[in-house]
Short mmCIF file of C-alpha atoms in Angstrom, two decimals:
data_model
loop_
_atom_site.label_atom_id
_atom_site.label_comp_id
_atom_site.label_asym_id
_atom_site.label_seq_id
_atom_site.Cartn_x
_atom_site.Cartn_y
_atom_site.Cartn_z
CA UNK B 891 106.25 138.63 95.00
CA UNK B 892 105.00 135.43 96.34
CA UNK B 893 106.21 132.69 99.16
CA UNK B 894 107.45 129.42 97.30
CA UNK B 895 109.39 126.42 97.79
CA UNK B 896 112.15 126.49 95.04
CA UNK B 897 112.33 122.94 92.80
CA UNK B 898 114.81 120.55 93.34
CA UNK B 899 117.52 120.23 90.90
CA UNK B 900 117.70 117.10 88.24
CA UNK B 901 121.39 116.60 88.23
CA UNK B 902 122.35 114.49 90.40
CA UNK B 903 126.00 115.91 91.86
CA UNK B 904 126.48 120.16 91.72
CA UNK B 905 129.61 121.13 90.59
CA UNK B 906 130.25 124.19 93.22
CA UNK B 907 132.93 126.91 92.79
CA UNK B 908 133.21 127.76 96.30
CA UNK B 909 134.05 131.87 96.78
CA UNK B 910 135.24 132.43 100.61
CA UNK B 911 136.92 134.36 102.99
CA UNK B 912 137.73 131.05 105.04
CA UNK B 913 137.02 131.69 108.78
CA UNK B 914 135.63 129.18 110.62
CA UNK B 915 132.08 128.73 109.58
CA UNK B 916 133.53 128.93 105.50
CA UNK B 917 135.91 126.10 107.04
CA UNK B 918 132.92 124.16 108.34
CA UNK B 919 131.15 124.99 104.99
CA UNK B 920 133.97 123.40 102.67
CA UNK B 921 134.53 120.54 104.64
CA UNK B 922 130.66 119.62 104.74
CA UNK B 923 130.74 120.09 101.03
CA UNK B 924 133.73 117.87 101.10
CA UNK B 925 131.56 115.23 102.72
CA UNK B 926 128.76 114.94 100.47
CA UNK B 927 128.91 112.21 97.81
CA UNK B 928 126.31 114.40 95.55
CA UNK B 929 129.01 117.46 95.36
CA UNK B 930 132.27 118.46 93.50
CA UNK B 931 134.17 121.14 94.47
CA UNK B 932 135.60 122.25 91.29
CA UNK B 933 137.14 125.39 92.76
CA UNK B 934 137.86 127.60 95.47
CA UNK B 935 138.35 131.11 95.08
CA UNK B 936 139.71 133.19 97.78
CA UNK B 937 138.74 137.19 99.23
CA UNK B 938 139.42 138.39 102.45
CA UNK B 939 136.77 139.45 105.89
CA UNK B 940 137.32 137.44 108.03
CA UNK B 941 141.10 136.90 108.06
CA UNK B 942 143.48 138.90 105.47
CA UNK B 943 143.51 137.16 102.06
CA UNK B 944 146.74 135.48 102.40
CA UNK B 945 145.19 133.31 105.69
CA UNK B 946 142.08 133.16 103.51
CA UNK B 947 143.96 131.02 100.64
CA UNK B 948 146.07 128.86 104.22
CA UNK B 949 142.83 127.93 105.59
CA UNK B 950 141.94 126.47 102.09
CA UNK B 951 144.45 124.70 101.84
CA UNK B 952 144.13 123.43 105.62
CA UNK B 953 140.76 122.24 105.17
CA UNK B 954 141.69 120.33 101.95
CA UNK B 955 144.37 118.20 103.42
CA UNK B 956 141.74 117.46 106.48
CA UNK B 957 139.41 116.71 103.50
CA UNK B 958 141.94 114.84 101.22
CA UNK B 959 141.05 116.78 98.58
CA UNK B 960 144.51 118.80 98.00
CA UNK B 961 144.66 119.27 94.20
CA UNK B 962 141.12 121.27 94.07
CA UNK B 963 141.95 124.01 92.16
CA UNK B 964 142.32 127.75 94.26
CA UNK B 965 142.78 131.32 93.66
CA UNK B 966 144.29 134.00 95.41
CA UNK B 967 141.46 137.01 95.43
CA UNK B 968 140.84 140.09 96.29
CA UNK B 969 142.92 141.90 99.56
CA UNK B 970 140.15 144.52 100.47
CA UNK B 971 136.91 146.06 98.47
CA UNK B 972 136.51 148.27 95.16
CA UNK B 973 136.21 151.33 97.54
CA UNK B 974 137.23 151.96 101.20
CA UNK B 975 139.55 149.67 103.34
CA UNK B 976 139.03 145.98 104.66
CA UNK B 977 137.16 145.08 107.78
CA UNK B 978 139.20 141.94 109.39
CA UNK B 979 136.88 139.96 111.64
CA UNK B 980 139.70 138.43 113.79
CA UNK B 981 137.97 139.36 116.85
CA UNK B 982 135.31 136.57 116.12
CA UNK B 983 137.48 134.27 114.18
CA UNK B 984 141.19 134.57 115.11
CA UNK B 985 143.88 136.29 114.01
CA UNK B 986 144.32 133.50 111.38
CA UNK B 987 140.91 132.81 110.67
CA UNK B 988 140.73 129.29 112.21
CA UNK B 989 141.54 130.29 115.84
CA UNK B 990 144.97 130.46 115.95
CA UNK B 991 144.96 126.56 116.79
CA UNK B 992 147.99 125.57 114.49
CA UNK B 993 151.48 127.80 114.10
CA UNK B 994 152.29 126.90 110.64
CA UNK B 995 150.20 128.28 107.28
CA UNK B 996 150.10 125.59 104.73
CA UNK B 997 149.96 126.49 100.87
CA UNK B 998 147.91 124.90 98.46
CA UNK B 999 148.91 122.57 95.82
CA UNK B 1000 147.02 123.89 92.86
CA UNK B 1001 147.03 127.46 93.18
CA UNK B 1002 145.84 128.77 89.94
CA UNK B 1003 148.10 131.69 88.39
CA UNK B 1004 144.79 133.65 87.97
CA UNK B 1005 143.20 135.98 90.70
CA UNK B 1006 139.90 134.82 91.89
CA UNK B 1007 137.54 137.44 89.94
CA UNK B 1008 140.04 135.78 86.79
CA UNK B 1009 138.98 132.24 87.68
CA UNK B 1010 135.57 133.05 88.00
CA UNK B 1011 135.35 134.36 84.58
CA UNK B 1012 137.39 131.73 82.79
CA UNK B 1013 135.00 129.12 84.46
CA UNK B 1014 131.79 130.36 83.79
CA UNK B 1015 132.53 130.92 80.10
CA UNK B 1016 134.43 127.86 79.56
CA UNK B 1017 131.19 125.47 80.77
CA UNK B 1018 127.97 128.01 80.78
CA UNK B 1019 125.51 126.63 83.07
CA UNK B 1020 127.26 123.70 84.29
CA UNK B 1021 128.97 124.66 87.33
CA UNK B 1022 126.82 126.53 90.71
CA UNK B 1023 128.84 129.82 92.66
CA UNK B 1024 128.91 129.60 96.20
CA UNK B 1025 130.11 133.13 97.78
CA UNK B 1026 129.84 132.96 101.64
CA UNK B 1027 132.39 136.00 101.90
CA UNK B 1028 132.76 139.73 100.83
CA UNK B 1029 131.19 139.98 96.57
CA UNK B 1030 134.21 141.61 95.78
CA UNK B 1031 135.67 139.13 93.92
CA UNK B 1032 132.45 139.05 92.07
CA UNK B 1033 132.07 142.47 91.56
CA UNK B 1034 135.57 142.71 90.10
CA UNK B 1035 134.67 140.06 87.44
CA UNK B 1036 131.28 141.80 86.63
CA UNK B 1037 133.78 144.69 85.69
CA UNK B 1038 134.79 142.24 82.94
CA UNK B 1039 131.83 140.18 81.88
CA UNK B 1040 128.83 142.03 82.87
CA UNK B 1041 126.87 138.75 82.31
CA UNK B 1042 129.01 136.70 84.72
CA UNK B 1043 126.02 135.51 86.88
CA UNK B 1044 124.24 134.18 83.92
CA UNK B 1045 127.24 131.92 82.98
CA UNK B 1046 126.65 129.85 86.29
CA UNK B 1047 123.75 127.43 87.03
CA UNK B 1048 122.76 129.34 90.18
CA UNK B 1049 124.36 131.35 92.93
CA UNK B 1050 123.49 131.27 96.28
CA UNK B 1051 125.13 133.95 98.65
CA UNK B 1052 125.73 134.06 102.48
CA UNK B 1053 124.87 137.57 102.87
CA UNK B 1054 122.21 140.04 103.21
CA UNK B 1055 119.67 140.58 105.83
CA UNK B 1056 116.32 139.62 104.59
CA UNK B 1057 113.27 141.78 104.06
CA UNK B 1058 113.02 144.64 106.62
CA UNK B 1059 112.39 143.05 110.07
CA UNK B 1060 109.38 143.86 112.46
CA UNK B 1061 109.38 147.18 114.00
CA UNK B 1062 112.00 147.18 116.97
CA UNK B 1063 113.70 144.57 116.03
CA UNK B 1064 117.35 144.27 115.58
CA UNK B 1065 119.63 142.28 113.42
CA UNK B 1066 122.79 140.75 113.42
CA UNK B 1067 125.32 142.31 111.59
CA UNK B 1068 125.33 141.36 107.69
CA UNK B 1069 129.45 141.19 107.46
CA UNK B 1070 129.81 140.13 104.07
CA UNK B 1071 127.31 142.85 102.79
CA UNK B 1072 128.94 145.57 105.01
CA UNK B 1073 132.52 144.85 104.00
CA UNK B 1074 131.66 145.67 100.38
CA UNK B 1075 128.27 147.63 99.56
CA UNK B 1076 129.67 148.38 95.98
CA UNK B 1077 130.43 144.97 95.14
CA UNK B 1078 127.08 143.87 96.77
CA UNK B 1079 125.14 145.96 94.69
CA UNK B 1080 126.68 145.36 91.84
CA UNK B 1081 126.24 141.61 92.20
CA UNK B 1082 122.33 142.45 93.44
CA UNK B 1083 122.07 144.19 90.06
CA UNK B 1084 123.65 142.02 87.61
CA UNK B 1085 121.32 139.79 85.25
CA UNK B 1086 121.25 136.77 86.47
CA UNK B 1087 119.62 132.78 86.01
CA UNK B 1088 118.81 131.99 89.70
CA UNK B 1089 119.85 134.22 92.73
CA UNK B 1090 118.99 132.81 96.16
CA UNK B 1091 119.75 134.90 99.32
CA UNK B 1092 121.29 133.28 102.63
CA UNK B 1093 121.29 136.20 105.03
CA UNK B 1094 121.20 136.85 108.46
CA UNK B 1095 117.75 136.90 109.22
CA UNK B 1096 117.83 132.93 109.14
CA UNK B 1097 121.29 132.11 109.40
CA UNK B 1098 121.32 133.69 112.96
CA UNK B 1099 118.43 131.50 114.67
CA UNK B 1100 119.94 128.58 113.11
CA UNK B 1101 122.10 127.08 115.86
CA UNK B 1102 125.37 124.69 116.73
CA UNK B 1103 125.00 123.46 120.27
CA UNK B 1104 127.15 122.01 122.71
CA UNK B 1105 125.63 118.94 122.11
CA UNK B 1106 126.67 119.01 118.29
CA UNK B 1107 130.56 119.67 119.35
CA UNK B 1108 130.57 116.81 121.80
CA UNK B 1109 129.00 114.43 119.26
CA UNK B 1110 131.92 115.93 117.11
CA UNK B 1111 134.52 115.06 119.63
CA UNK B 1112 133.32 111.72 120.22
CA UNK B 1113 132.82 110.58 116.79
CA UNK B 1114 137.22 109.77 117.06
CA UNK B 1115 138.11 111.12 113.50
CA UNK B 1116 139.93 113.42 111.96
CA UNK B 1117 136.77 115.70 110.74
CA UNK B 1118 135.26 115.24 113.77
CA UNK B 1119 138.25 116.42 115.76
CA UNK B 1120 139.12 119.81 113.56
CA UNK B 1121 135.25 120.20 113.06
CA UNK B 1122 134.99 120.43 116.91
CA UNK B 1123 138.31 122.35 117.91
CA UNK B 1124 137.44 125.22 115.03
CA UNK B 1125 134.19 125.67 116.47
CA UNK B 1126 134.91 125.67 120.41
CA UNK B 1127 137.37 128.72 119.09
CA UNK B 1128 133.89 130.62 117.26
CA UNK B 1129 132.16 129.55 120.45
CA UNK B 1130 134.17 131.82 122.54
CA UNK B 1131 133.22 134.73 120.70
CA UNK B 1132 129.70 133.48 120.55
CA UNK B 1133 129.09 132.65 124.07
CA UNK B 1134 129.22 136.78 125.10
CA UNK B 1135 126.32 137.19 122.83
CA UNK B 1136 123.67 134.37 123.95
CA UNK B 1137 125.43 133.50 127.26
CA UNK B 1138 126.27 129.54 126.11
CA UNK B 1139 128.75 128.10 124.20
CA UNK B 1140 126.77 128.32 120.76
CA UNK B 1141 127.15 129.58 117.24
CA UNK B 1142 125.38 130.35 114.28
CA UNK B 1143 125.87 127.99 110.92
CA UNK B 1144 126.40 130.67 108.77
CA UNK B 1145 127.88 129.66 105.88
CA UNK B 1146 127.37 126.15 106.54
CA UNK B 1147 123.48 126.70 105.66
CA UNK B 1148 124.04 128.30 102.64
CA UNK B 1149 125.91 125.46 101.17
CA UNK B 1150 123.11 123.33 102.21
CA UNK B 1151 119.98 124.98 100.63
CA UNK B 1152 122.19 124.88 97.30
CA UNK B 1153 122.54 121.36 97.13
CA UNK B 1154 119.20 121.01 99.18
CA UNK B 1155 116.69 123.65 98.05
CA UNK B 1156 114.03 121.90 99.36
CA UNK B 1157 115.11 122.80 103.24
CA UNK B 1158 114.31 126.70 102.54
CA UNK B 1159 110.52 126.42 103.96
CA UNK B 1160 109.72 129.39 103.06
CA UNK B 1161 111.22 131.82 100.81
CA UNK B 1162 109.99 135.41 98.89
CA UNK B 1163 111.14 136.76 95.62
CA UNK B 1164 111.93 140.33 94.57
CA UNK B 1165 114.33 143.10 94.20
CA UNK B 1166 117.52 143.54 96.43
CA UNK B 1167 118.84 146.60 97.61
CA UNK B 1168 121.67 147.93 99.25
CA UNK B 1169 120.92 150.42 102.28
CA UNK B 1170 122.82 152.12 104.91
CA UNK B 1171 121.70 153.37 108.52
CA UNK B 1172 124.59 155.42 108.56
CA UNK B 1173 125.76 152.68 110.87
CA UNK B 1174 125.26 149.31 109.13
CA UNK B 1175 125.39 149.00 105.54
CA UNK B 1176 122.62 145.50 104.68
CA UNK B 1177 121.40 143.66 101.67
CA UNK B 1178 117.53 143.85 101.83
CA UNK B 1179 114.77 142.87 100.35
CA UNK B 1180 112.83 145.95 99.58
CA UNK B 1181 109.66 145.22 101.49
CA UNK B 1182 108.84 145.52 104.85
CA UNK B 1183 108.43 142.70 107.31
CA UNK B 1184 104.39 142.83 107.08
CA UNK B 1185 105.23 142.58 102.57
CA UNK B 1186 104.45 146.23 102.18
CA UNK B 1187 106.31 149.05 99.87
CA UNK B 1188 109.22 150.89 101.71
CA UNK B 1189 109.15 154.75 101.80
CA UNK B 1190 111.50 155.88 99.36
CA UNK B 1191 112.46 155.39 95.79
CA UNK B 1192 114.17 151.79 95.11
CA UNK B 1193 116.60 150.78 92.69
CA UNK B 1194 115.42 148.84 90.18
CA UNK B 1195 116.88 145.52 90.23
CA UNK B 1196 116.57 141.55 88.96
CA UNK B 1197 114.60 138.88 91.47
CA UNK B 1198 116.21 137.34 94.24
CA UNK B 1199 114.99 134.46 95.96
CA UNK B 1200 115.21 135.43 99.51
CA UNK B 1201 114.96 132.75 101.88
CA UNK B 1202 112.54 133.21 104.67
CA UNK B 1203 112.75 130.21 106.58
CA UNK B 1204 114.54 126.59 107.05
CA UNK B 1205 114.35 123.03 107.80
CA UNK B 1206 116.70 123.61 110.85
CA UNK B 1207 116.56 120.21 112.25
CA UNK B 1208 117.02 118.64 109.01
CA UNK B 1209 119.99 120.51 108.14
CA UNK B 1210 121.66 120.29 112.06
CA UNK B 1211 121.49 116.62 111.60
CA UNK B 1212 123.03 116.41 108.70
CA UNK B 1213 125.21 118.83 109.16
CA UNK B 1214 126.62 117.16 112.45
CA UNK B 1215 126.79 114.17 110.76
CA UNK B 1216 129.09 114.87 107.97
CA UNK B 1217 131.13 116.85 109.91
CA UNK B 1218 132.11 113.88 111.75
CA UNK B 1219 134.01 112.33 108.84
CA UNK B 1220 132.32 108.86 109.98
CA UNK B 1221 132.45 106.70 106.94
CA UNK B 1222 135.15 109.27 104.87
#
């Protein structure tokens, strides 16, 4: 297990299939995908967590008009997980998953007549290697298509995931919750345990220090563009659930970051790679790395499992910038 910087890829534009339970932050994620000239969004698969499934697949299709990219391909996933019943997050993101800013869902254009777990099978076999799996929601749409091809992961250049908490954090410490993890610990671990070529963890342990300021919604606002505006109205609406934790009008970059460090690997600092567990305080269910925070054994018996890059550490002020930036459509 050692600290490393992973290498940059060759090609020159990633060919993403984006997996999502569109809130806001997925929102902000896709449409900063949208913006970058070294991306294709081949697909978009839906789940639901943070808004029911059926919002999930509206919000898609919101962000793609904003985006002008409505015929991207998008699948209708999974309405809860493999076991147990679905935790909604509309307390932090809306009833509808964007705020409840607009009254009327939209439907996509190309709505594939396969289910997301479907699409990501029929995908990764029909170009192995060639395309790179974002999931920034629940797994279970992965875990559902693991059912099927056990080798899924392999099929796809990389996946990076928005989820899991990190190695175990210095004593007294607590964490933010790991949503995506908690919402399906089957799925998780069967995603954590699947053979894979390159699995990079996004969790919370970075994702929650790394910080949209007022600052960054005013620039938004001021930047007089379509992005800019929905960019800056979808995030006000997270920052009034965000602004009872910290006391300010902030939020995390959740999802946002992930999507950065896979087309930017070299803003993950500092990263660590080894096994990935699923555990459960009886409270929180969490996607760890199993090593404590000083790189040390845990106390009980792991399950054996594949590397996983687990990021560590980020660039924040290079990805902020950038982040801002495209998100204010200037030049779109």
């Amino acid at each position: 297990m050692t600290d490393q910087n992973p290498a940059t890829a060759n090609d020159s534009v990633r060919h993403i299939v984006l997996d999502t339970d569109t809130g806001i932050d997925d929102a902000l994620a896709l449409l900063y995908l949208a913006g970058r000239d070294d991306v294709e969004i081949s697909a978009i698969t839906s789940v639901y967590g943070n808004t029911p499934v059926d919002d999930a697949v509206a919000n898609i299709a919101r962000v793609l008009k904003v985006a002008g990219l409505e015929d991207t391909l998008v699948a209708r996933g999974a309405a809860g997980p493999i076991h147990g019943e679905a935790r909604i997050a509309s307390h932090v993101h809306g009833h509808d998953g964007l705020g409840d800013l607009w009254p009327e869902k939209l439907e996509p254009k190309n709505l594939s007549p396969l289910s997301s777990a479907e699409l990501l099978i029929e995908l990764g076999r029909s170009r192995p290697g060639y395309y790179d799996l974002l999931p920034v929601g629940p797994l279970t749409n992965l875990g559902l298509a693991l059912e099927i091809e056990p080798d899924l992961l392999t099929l796809y250049r990389s996946v990076v995931i928005m989820g899991g908490s990190g190695p175990f954090p210095p004593l007294g410490t607590v964490q933010m919750v790991d949503a995506n993890i908690h919402n399906d610990a089957e799925a998780a671990a069967r995603v954590f345990a699947a053979p894979r070529n390159r699995l990079v963890m996004v969790g919370v342990n970075v994702t929650a220090g790394t910080i949209v300021d007022e600052q960054a919604v005013q620039a938004l606002h001021r930047a007089g563009t379509e992005w800019g505006t929905f960019s800056a109205q979808i995030l006000e609406a997270y920052m009034d659930f965000y602004q009872f934790s910290w006391g300010r009008r902030v939020s995390p970059a959740h999802d946002g970051l992930a999507a950065a460090l896979l087309v930017q690997p070299e803003w993950i600092t500092k990263s660590v790679t080894g096994p990935v567990n699923i555990t459960t305080d009886g409270f929180a269910i969490r996607a760890h790395l199993v090593r404590t925070a000083e790189g040390l054994p845990v106390s009980w018996p792991t399950t054996p499992a594949p590397d996983t890059v687990v990021v560590l550490d980020v660039d924040r002020e290079a990805f902020l910038a950038d982040f801002v930036g495209r998100l204010s459509g200037r030049g779109r």
